Coordinates of N, CA and C in Angstrom, one line a residue:
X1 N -12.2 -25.2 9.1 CA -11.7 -24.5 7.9 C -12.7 -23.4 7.6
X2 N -13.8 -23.6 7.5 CA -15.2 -22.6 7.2 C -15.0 -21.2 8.5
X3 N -14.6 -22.1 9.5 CA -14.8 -20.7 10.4 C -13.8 -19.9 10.2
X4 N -12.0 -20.3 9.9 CA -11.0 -19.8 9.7 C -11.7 -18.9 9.1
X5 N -11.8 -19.5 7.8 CA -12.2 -18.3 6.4 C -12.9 -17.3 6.7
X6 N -14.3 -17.4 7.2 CA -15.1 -16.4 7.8 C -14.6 -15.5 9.1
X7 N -14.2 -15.5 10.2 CA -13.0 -15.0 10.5 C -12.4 -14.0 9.8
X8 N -11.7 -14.4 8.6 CA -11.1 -13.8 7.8 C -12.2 -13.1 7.1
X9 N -12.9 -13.3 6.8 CA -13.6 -12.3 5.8 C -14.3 -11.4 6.2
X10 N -14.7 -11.7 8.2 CA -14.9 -10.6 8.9 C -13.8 -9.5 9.2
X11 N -12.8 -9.7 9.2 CA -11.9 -8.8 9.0 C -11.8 -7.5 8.1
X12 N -11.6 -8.2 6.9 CA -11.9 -7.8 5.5 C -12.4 -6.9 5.4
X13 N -14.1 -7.1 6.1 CA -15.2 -6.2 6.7 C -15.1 -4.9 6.7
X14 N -14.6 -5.3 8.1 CA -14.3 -4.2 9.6 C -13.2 -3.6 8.8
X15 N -12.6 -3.8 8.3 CA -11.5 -3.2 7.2 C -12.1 -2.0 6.6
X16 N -13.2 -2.4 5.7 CA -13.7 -1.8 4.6 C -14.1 -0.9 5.0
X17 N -15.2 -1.4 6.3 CA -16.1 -0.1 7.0 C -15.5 0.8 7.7
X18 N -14.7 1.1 8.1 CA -13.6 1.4 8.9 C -13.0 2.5 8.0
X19 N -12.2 1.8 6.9 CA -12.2 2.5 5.8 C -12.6 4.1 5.3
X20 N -14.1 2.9 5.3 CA -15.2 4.3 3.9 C -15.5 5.3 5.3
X21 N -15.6 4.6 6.3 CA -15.8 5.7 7.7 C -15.0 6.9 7.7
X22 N -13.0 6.3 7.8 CA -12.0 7.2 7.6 C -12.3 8.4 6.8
X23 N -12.5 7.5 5.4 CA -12.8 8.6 4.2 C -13.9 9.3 4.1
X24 N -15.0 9.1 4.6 CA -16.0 10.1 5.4 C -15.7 11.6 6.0
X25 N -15.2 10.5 6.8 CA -14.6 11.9 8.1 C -13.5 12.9 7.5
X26 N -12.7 12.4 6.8 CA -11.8 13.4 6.0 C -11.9 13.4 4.8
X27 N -13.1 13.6 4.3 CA -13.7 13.9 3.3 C -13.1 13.3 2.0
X28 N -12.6 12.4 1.9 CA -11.8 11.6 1.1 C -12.2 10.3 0.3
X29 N -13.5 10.1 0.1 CA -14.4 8.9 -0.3 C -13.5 9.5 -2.1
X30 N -13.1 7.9 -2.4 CA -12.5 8.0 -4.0 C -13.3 6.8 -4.4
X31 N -13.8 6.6 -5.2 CA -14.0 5.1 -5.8 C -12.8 4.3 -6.6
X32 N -12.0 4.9 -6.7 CA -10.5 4.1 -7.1 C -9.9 3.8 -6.2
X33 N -9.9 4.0 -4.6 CA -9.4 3.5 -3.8 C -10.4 2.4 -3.0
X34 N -11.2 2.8 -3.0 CA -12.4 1.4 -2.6 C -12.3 0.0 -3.7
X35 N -12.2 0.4 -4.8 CA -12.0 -0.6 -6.1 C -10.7 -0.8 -5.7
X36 N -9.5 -0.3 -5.8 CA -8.2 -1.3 -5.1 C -8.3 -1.9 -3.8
X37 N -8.9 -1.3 -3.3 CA -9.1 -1.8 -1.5 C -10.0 -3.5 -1.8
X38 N -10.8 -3.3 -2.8 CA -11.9 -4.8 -2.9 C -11.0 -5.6 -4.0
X39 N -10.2 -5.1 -4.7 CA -9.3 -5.9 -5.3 C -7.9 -6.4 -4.5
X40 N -7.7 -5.9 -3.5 CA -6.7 -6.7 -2.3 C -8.0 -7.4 -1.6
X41 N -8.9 -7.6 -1.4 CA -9.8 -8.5 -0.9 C -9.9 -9.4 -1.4
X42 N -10.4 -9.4 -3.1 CA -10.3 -10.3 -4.1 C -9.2 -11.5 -3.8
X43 N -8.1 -10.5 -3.6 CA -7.1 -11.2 -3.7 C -6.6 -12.2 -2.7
X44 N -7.1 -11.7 -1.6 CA -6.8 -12.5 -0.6 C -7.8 -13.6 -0.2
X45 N -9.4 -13.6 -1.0 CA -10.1 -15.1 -1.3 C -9.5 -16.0 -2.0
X46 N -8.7 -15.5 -2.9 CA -8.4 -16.2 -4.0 C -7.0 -17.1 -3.3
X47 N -6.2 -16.5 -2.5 CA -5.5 -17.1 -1.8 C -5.9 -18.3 -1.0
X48 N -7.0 -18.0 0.1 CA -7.7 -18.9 0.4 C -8.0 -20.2 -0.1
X49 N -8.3 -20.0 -1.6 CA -8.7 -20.8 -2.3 C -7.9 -21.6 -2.7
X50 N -6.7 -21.0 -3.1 CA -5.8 -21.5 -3.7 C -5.1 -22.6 -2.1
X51 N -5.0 -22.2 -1.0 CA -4.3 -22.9 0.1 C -5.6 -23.8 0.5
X52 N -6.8 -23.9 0.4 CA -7.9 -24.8 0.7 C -7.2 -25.9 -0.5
X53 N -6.8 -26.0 -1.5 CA -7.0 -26.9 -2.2 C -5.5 -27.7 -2.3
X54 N -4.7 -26.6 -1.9 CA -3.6 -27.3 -1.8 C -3.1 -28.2 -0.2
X55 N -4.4 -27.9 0.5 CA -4.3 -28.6 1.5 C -5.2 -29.6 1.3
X56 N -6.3 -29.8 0.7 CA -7.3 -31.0 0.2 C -6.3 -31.6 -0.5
X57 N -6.3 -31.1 -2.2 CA -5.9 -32.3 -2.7 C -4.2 -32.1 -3.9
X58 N -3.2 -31.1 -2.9 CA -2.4 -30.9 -3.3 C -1.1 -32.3 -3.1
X59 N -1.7 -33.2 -2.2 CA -0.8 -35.0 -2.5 C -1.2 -35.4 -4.1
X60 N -2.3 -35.1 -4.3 CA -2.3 -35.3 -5.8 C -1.1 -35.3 -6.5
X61 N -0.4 -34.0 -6.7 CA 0.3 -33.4 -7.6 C 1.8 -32.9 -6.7
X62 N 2.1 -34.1 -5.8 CA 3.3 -34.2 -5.3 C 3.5 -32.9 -3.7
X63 N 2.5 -32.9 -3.6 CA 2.7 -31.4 -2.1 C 2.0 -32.7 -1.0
X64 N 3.7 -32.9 0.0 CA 3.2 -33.7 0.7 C 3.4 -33.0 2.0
X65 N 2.6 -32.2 2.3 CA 3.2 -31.1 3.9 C 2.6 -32.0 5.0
X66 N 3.1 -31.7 5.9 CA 3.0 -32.2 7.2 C 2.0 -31.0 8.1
X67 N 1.9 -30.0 7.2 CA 0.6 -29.2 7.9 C 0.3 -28.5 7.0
X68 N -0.9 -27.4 7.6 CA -2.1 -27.2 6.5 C -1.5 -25.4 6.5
X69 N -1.4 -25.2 4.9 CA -1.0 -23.6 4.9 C -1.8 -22.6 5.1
X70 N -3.3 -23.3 4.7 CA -4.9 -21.9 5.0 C -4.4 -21.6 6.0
X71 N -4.5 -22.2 7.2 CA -3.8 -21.0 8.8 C -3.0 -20.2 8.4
X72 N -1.8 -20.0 8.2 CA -1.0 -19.4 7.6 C -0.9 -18.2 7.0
X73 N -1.8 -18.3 6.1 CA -2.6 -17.2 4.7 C -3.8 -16.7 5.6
X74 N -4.5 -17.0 6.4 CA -5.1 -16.2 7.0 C -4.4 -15.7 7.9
X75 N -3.5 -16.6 8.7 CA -2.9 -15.4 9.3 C -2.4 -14.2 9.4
X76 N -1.6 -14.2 8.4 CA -1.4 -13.4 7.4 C -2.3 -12.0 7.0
X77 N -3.3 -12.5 6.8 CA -4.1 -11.7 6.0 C -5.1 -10.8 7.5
X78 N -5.5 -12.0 8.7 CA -5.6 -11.1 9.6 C -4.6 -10.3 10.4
X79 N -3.6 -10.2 10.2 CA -2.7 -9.4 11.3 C -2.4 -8.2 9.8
X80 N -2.6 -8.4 8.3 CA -2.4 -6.8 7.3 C -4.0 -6.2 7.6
X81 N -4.7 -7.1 8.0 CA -6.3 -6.0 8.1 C -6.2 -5.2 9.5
X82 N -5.8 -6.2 10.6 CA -5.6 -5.7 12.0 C -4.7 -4.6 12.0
X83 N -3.8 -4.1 11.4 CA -2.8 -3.3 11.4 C -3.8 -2.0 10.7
X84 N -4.4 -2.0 9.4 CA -5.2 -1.1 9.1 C -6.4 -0.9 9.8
X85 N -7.0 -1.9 10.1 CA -8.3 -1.3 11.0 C -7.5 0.1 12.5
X86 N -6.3 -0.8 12.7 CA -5.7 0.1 13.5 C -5.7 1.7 13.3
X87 N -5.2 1.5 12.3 CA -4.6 3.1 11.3 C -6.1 3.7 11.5
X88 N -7.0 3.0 10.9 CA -8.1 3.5 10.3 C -8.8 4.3 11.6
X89 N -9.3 3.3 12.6 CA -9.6 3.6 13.9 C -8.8 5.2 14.5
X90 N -7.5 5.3 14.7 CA -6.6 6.1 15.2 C -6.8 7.9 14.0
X91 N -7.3 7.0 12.7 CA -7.5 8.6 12.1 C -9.2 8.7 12.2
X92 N -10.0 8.1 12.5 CA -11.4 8.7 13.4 C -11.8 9.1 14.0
X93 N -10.7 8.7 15.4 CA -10.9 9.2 16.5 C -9.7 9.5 17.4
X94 N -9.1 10.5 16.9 CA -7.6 11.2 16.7 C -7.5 11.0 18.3
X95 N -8.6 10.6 19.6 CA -8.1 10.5 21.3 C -7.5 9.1 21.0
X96 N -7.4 8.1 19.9 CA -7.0 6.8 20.3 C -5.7 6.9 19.2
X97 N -4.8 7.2 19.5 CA -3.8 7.5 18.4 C -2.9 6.4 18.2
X98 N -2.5 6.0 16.9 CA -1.8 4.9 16.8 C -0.4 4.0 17.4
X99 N 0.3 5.1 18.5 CA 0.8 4.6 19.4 C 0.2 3.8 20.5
X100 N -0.7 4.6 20.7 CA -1.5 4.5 22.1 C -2.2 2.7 21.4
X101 N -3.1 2.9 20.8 CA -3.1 1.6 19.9 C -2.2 0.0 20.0
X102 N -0.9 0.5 19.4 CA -0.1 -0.1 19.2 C 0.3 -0.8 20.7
X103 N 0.4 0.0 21.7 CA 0.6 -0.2 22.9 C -0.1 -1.3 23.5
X104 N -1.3 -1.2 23.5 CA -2.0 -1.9 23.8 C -2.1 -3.4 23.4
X105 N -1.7 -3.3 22.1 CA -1.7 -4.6 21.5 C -0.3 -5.0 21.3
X106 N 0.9 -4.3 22.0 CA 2.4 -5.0 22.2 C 3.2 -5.1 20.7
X107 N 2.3 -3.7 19.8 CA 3.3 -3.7 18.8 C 4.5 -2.7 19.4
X108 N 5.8 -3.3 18.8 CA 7.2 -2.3 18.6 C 7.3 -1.6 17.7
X109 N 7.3 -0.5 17.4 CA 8.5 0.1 16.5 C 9.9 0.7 16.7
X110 N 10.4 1.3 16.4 CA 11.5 2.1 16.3 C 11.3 3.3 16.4
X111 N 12.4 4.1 17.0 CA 12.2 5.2 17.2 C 11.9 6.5 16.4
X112 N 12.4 5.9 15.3 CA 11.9 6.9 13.8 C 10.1 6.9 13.9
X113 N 10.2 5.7 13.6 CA 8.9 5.9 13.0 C 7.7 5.9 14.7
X114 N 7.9 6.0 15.4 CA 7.8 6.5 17.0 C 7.3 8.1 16.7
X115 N 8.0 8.8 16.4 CA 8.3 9.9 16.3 C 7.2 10.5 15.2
X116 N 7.3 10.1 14.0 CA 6.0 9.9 12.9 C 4.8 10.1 13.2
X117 N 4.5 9.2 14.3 CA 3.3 9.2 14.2 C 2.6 9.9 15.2
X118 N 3.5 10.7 16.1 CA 3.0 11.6 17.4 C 2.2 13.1 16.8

């Protein structure tokens, strides 16, 4: 469980730095978007937290699952960071472009949004 989380909060990271990098390079550093960006972080320990306890001691209070949801919520939470570190990466270094990206990692889209991002 310790390592899931950590895992996850490496993510989070690579997110952030990635990020304030982005906004570096395009000259775009806001402190209102770093403060929402650490408040979707927030948010997503607190998830953590809340699925650590409802897998410890949520038989207490009638939650009788047959498996543990923390996987789940981190899952979760790593494939919304993986998708931006993506974005983030692809606007740094405009030779790795978010198709090209996507490719590699066997995401789909549609043809619209195909088109978007060329």
């Amino acid at each position: 469980m310790v390592y899931q989380v950590g895992i996850a909060l490496f993510f989070h990271l690579v997110d952030f730095i990635t990020g304030f990098i982005k906004a570096l390079k395009l000259k775009q550093v806001s402190s209102s978007k770093m403060r929402d960006g650490m408040f979707k972080k927030v948010g997503f320990v607190l998830c953590y937290i809340i699925a650590i306890v409802i897998d410890k001691y949520g038989y207490l209070v009638g939650f009788s699952l047959n498996f543990s949801i923390l996987p789940v919520v981190i899952a979760y939470a790593v494939c919304t960071e993986l998708v931006s570190i993506l974005e983030n990466i692809s606007k740094i270094n405009p030779d790795l472009k978010i198709t090209k990206l996507k490719e590699f990692f066997q995401v789909k889209e549609d043809d619209k949004n195909a088109d978007e991002t060329k």
